[in-house]
Amino acid sequence: MPTILITTDYLNPGDEVDAYLTGLGFITRHDAMRGMRTAEQLVTALDGVTGALVANEPLTAEVLGQASQLRAVVRTGVGYDSVDVAAASRHGISVSNLPGINANAVAEYTIGLLLVQARDLAGTAAGVAAGRWPRRDGFELRGKTLGIIGRGAVAQRVRPLAEAFGLNVPEGLPLEELLRVSDFVSIHTALTDRTWHLIDAEALATMKPTAHLINTARGGIVDENALADAVLTGRIAGAALDVTETEPLPSGSVLRGVDGITVFSHMAGQTAEARRAAGIEGAHELVAALAGHPAHAVGGPP
């Protein structure tokens, strides 16, 4: 029977997704992604696999070229920049994502990061843990301006939540003007060749010195060296990042130890509700893709 590889770390043998797939006659192989894997490890994991429900593994042309039985890949999330879609298409492999599957979770989390920055919640908690009793003035969200970069499902969910807090959320502004007028800039766009280091030194220099950057999208959209320098020199006030260019965050990252920059562990979409939806919808999409009828294909056989 066809074998399905499952690498998403919150999907486990015997769970709802596993029961659904095995009930249809598939053999499941769980190999949870925790940390990065080498190309050789990925090739081994994909050996004999027909379909895969995957996390953020780098499915490069090299890896896909050696996955001789693989016919469909489904990302249990929205971003699929870790998959070489063009290479997959050349090898007859369908690639799907799950657009909007965790939009509500990420939108709520984004508002949480605004509050973290506005009230210095992370710094205050760290101070108390270290034996101090810091009581700094923060500022309220009401009346401030939130610039949203992106127009997808998460961006659309963030807007009404932000407006409920009394934030102004301008629409249709060119990027330079959006950066110039915003008190917070929140990134909700895909990582592509066009958006790689979209927020670079020049973009950061356009922002208010009191502004904060929020990123729950992809780490590569922000030039981390430029960001660290901008916060250290006071060109912007700070940043809250749920994603980084390399994950987990390396010990030598320039982001470490910068007062005003808070880094979290890529958890914006990690709610029980979003995980369950992603697992079930991902399994349904994989079954459909293997039957030749994917609903959310981003690439496939030519």
Short mmCIF file of C-alpha atoms in Angstrom, two decimals:
data_model
loop_
_atom_site.label_atom_id
_atom_site.label_comp_id
_atom_site.label_asym_id
_atom_site.label_seq_id
_atom_site.Cartn_x
_atom_site.Cartn_y
_atom_site.Cartn_z
CA MET A 1 0.00 0.00 0.00
CA PRO A 2 1.16 3.62 -0.56
CA THR A 3 3.23 5.11 2.27
CA ILE A 4 2.61 8.59 3.67
CA LEU A 5 5.41 10.45 5.45
CA ILE A 6 4.27 12.82 8.22
CA THR A 7 6.88 15.25 9.57
CA THR A 8 4.67 17.89 11.21
CA ASP A 9 5.63 17.64 14.86
CA TYR A 10 2.15 17.87 16.36
CA LEU A 11 0.81 14.94 14.31
CA ASN A 12 1.34 11.58 15.98
CA PRO A 13 0.69 7.86 15.46
CA GLY A 14 -2.86 6.97 16.39
CA ASP A 15 -4.24 10.51 16.23
CA GLU A 16 -7.18 11.72 14.16
CA VAL A 17 -5.10 12.31 11.03
CA ASP A 18 -3.37 8.95 11.34
CA ALA A 19 -6.70 7.18 11.78
CA TYR A 20 -8.12 8.91 8.71
CA LEU A 21 -5.19 7.96 6.48
CA THR A 22 -4.81 4.38 7.71
CA GLY A 23 -8.57 3.96 7.43
CA LEU A 24 -8.21 4.65 3.73
CA GLY A 25 -5.53 1.98 3.44
CA PHE A 26 -2.40 4.13 3.55
CA ILE A 27 0.66 3.18 5.55
CA THR A 28 1.82 6.11 7.68
CA ARG A 29 5.39 6.86 8.68
CA HIS A 30 5.90 9.52 11.36
CA ASP A 31 9.26 11.28 11.44
CA ALA A 32 8.69 14.59 13.22
CA MET A 33 10.83 17.55 12.23
CA ARG A 34 12.56 19.03 15.28
CA GLY A 35 15.43 21.21 14.15
CA MET A 36 16.99 21.21 10.70
CA ARG A 37 17.82 18.10 8.69
CA THR A 38 20.48 17.45 6.10
CA ALA A 39 19.60 16.64 2.51
CA GLU A 40 20.76 13.08 3.13
CA GLN A 41 18.41 12.71 6.09
CA LEU A 42 15.49 14.01 4.04
CA VAL A 43 16.25 11.65 1.17
CA THR A 44 16.27 8.76 3.63
CA ALA A 45 12.99 9.91 5.20
CA LEU A 46 11.34 10.08 1.76
CA ASP A 47 12.54 6.67 0.61
CA GLY A 48 9.56 4.64 -0.60
CA VAL A 49 7.12 7.47 0.19
CA THR A 50 4.23 8.30 -2.14
CA GLY A 51 2.85 11.35 -0.32
CA ALA A 52 4.10 13.65 2.42
CA LEU A 53 2.55 15.97 5.00
CA VAL A 54 5.46 18.22 5.85
CA ALA A 55 6.60 21.01 8.15
CA ASN A 56 9.34 23.38 6.95
CA GLU A 57 11.88 20.89 5.63
CA PRO A 58 13.99 22.21 2.75
CA LEU A 59 12.67 20.06 -0.08
CA THR A 60 15.28 21.15 -2.59
CA ALA A 61 15.78 20.02 -6.18
CA GLU A 62 18.49 17.68 -4.90
CA VAL A 63 16.16 16.04 -2.39
CA LEU A 64 13.14 15.84 -4.68
CA GLY A 65 15.23 14.37 -7.49
CA GLN A 66 16.01 11.37 -5.31
CA ALA A 67 12.45 10.83 -4.05
CA SER A 68 11.57 8.49 -6.89
CA GLN A 69 8.13 7.43 -5.62
CA LEU A 70 6.95 10.77 -4.30
CA ARG A 71 3.84 12.10 -6.03
CA ALA A 72 2.37 14.72 -3.68
CA VAL A 73 3.56 17.08 -0.93
CA VAL A 74 1.26 19.09 1.33
CA ARG A 75 2.51 21.80 3.67
CA THR A 76 0.50 21.82 6.89
CA GLY A 77 0.54 25.60 6.81
CA VAL A 78 0.49 28.54 4.44
CA GLY A 79 4.11 29.20 3.50
CA TYR A 80 5.77 26.87 1.02
CA ASP A 81 9.05 28.67 0.38
CA SER A 82 10.91 25.64 1.77
CA VAL A 83 9.78 23.58 -1.24
CA ASP A 84 11.38 23.95 -4.68
CA VAL A 85 8.06 24.01 -6.51
CA ALA A 86 9.63 24.21 -9.97
CA ALA A 87 11.76 21.13 -9.28
CA ALA A 88 8.73 19.30 -7.90
CA SER A 89 6.80 20.06 -11.08
CA ARG A 90 9.66 18.73 -13.23
CA HIS A 91 9.53 15.48 -11.29
CA GLY A 92 5.74 15.20 -11.52
CA ILE A 93 5.17 15.97 -7.84
CA SER A 94 2.12 17.97 -6.79
CA VAL A 95 2.73 20.64 -4.11
CA SER A 96 -0.09 22.13 -2.03
CA ASN A 97 -0.42 24.50 0.90
CA LEU A 98 -3.37 25.32 3.15
CA PRO A 99 -4.19 29.00 2.56
CA GLY A 100 -5.80 30.74 5.51
CA ILE A 101 -5.75 27.64 7.70
CA ASN A 102 -4.21 29.42 10.70
CA ALA A 103 -5.17 33.00 9.84
CA ASN A 104 -7.15 33.62 13.00
CA ALA A 105 -4.43 32.21 15.24
CA VAL A 106 -1.75 34.35 13.60
CA ALA A 107 -3.93 37.46 13.66
CA GLU A 108 -4.62 37.15 17.39
CA TYR A 109 -0.93 36.50 18.05
CA THR A 110 0.00 39.59 16.05
CA ILE A 111 -2.11 41.76 18.35
CA GLY A 112 -0.37 40.08 21.26
CA LEU A 113 3.01 41.13 19.86
CA LEU A 114 1.81 44.71 19.51
CA LEU A 115 0.99 44.67 23.22
CA VAL A 116 4.34 43.03 24.05
CA GLN A 117 6.13 45.92 22.39
CA ALA A 118 3.83 48.71 23.53
CA ARG A 119 4.01 47.70 27.20
CA ASP A 120 7.49 46.07 27.20
CA LEU A 121 5.92 42.89 28.58
CA ALA A 122 8.87 40.65 27.72
CA GLY A 123 11.41 43.02 29.26
CA THR A 124 9.35 43.50 32.40
CA ALA A 125 8.86 39.77 32.93
CA ALA A 126 12.57 39.17 32.42
CA GLY A 127 13.36 41.87 34.97
CA VAL A 128 11.08 40.31 37.59
CA ALA A 129 12.57 36.87 36.91
CA ALA A 130 16.01 38.38 37.52
CA GLY A 131 14.95 39.73 40.92
CA ARG A 132 14.14 43.31 39.94
CA TRP A 133 10.79 45.14 39.94
CA PRO A 134 10.76 47.22 36.71
CA ARG A 135 7.86 49.65 36.25
CA ARG A 136 8.39 51.42 32.94
CA ASP A 137 5.86 53.60 31.16
CA GLY A 138 4.39 51.92 28.12
CA PHE A 139 1.94 53.38 25.65
CA GLU A 140 -1.58 52.59 24.51
CA LEU A 141 -2.51 51.20 21.12
CA ARG A 142 -5.53 53.48 20.74
CA GLY A 143 -4.83 56.28 18.30
CA LYS A 144 -1.65 54.73 16.93
CA THR A 145 -1.21 53.70 13.29
CA LEU A 146 -0.63 50.09 12.22
CA GLY A 147 0.85 49.56 8.77
CA ILE A 148 0.08 46.10 7.40
CA ILE A 149 2.34 44.69 4.69
CA GLY A 150 0.35 42.07 2.78
CA ARG A 151 -3.23 41.49 1.66
CA GLY A 152 -3.80 37.82 2.43
CA ALA A 153 -6.01 36.02 4.93
CA VAL A 154 -3.95 36.97 7.99
CA ALA A 155 -3.77 40.64 7.01
CA GLN A 156 -7.54 40.66 6.57
CA ARG A 157 -8.05 39.14 10.03
CA VAL A 158 -5.59 41.53 11.72
CA ARG A 159 -7.37 44.64 10.48
CA PRO A 160 -10.67 44.35 12.45
CA LEU A 161 -8.85 43.20 15.59
CA ALA A 162 -6.53 46.21 15.37
CA GLU A 163 -9.42 48.59 14.75
CA ALA A 164 -11.20 47.17 17.82
CA PHE A 165 -8.20 48.40 19.85
CA GLY A 166 -8.59 51.84 18.30
CA LEU A 167 -5.64 51.56 15.93
CA ASN A 168 -5.73 53.38 12.61
CA VAL A 169 -5.06 50.94 9.75
CA PRO A 170 -4.43 52.79 6.47
CA GLU A 171 -5.07 51.05 3.16
CA GLY A 172 -3.58 51.39 -0.29
CA LEU A 173 -0.47 53.34 0.66
CA PRO A 174 2.84 52.79 -1.18
CA LEU A 175 5.33 50.92 1.00
CA GLU A 176 7.55 53.93 1.63
CA GLU A 177 4.65 56.06 2.84
CA LEU A 178 3.23 53.21 4.91
CA LEU A 179 6.57 52.82 6.68
CA ARG A 180 6.83 56.57 7.22
CA VAL A 181 3.43 57.06 8.90
CA SER A 182 3.15 53.86 10.97
CA ASP A 183 3.78 53.40 14.68
CA PHE A 184 3.76 49.65 14.13
CA VAL A 185 4.61 47.81 10.91
CA SER A 186 3.34 44.23 10.74
CA ILE A 187 4.48 41.85 7.99
CA HIS A 188 1.95 39.44 6.48
CA THR A 189 3.27 38.60 3.03
CA ALA A 190 4.88 35.56 1.44
CA LEU A 191 8.64 35.14 1.08
CA THR A 192 9.51 35.42 -2.61
CA ASP A 193 12.39 36.76 -4.66
CA ARG A 194 10.63 40.14 -4.57
CA THR A 195 10.14 40.20 -0.80
CA TRP A 196 13.53 38.83 0.27
CA HIS A 197 14.99 41.51 2.59
CA LEU A 198 12.12 43.80 1.68
CA ILE A 199 12.69 45.42 5.07
CA ASP A 200 16.31 46.44 4.67
CA ALA A 201 18.40 49.33 6.00
CA GLU A 202 16.75 51.79 3.62
CA ALA A 203 13.24 50.70 4.61
CA LEU A 204 14.08 50.83 8.32
CA ALA A 205 15.50 54.33 7.93
CA THR A 206 12.09 55.42 6.59
CA MET A 207 10.29 54.38 9.78
CA LYS A 208 9.65 56.59 12.80
CA PRO A 209 12.30 56.38 15.53
CA THR A 210 9.45 55.42 17.90
CA ALA A 211 8.11 52.67 15.61
CA HIS A 212 8.14 48.91 16.17
CA LEU A 213 8.42 46.15 13.58
CA ILE A 214 6.35 42.96 13.91
CA ASN A 215 7.08 39.86 11.79
CA THR A 216 4.95 36.72 11.90
CA ALA A 217 5.44 35.84 8.22
CA ARG A 218 8.93 34.67 7.16
CA GLY A 219 12.30 35.62 8.56
CA GLY A 220 13.92 36.25 5.21
CA ILE A 221 11.68 39.25 4.57
CA VAL A 222 13.74 41.22 7.12
CA ASP A 223 17.45 41.95 6.84
CA GLU A 224 18.45 40.92 10.36
CA ASN A 225 21.79 42.72 10.34
CA ALA A 226 20.07 45.95 9.31
CA LEU A 227 17.34 45.45 11.92
CA ALA A 228 19.79 44.85 14.77
CA ASP A 229 21.73 47.95 13.76
CA ALA A 230 18.56 50.04 13.47
CA VAL A 231 17.42 49.16 16.99
CA LEU A 232 20.88 49.46 18.54
CA THR A 233 21.35 52.94 17.06
CA GLY A 234 17.81 54.12 17.81
CA ARG A 235 16.64 54.45 14.21
CA ILE A 236 13.56 52.45 15.31
CA ALA A 237 12.37 51.60 18.80
CA GLY A 238 12.20 47.83 18.58
CA ALA A 239 10.88 44.66 17.00
CA ALA A 240 8.97 41.51 17.90
CA LEU A 241 9.84 38.58 15.64
CA ASP A 242 8.13 35.22 15.54
CA VAL A 243 10.28 34.09 12.61
CA THR A 244 13.96 34.38 11.74
CA GLU A 245 16.10 33.65 8.70
CA THR A 246 17.56 30.55 10.37
CA GLU A 247 15.45 28.53 12.77
CA PRO A 248 16.08 27.67 15.56
CA LEU A 249 17.81 31.00 16.19
CA PRO A 250 21.60 30.44 16.08
CA SER A 251 23.58 31.17 19.24
CA GLY A 252 25.62 33.78 17.37
CA SER A 253 22.66 35.61 15.82
CA VAL A 254 22.94 39.40 15.69
CA LEU A 255 19.40 39.52 17.12
CA ARG A 256 20.48 38.11 20.47
CA GLY A 257 21.04 40.53 23.30
CA VAL A 258 19.59 43.57 21.54
CA ASP A 259 17.44 45.53 23.98
CA GLY A 260 14.13 46.16 22.24
CA ILE A 261 14.16 43.06 20.01
CA THR A 262 12.13 40.10 21.24
CA VAL A 263 12.35 36.81 19.34
CA PHE A 264 9.81 34.02 19.69
CA SER A 265 9.95 30.46 18.37
CA HIS A 266 7.74 30.48 15.24
CA MET A 267 4.56 29.81 17.19
CA ALA A 268 2.03 32.27 15.76
CA GLY A 269 -0.07 29.53 14.19
CA GLN A 270 0.38 27.07 17.03
CA THR A 271 -3.06 26.84 18.61
CA ALA A 272 -4.98 23.66 19.27
CA GLU A 273 -7.70 24.81 16.89
CA ALA A 274 -5.33 25.73 14.06
CA ARG A 275 -3.28 22.57 14.47
CA ARG A 276 -6.33 20.32 14.30
CA ALA A 277 -7.63 22.13 11.23
CA ALA A 278 -4.25 21.99 9.51
CA GLY A 279 -3.82 18.29 10.20
CA ILE A 280 -7.25 17.27 8.96
CA GLU A 281 -7.33 19.62 5.97
CA GLY A 282 -3.77 18.67 5.09
CA ALA A 283 -4.67 14.98 5.08
CA HIS A 284 -7.74 15.62 2.92
CA GLU A 285 -5.66 17.69 0.51
CA LEU A 286 -3.01 14.97 0.29
CA VAL A 287 -5.56 12.28 -0.49
CA ALA A 288 -7.12 14.53 -3.15
CA ALA A 289 -3.70 15.34 -4.63
CA LEU A 290 -2.76 11.67 -4.87
CA ALA A 291 -6.05 11.13 -6.73
CA GLY A 292 -5.10 13.92 -9.12
CA HIS A 293 -7.50 16.54 -7.77
CA PRO A 294 -5.70 18.89 -5.34
CA ALA A 295 -7.75 21.87 -4.19
CA HIS A 296 -4.82 24.09 -3.24
CA ALA A 297 -2.01 23.18 -5.61
CA VAL A 298 0.79 25.73 -5.89
CA GLY A 299 2.69 23.54 -8.32
CA GLY A 300 2.35 20.19 -9.98
CA PRO A 301 3.07 18.02 -12.97
CA PRO A 302 3.56 20.05 -16.16
#
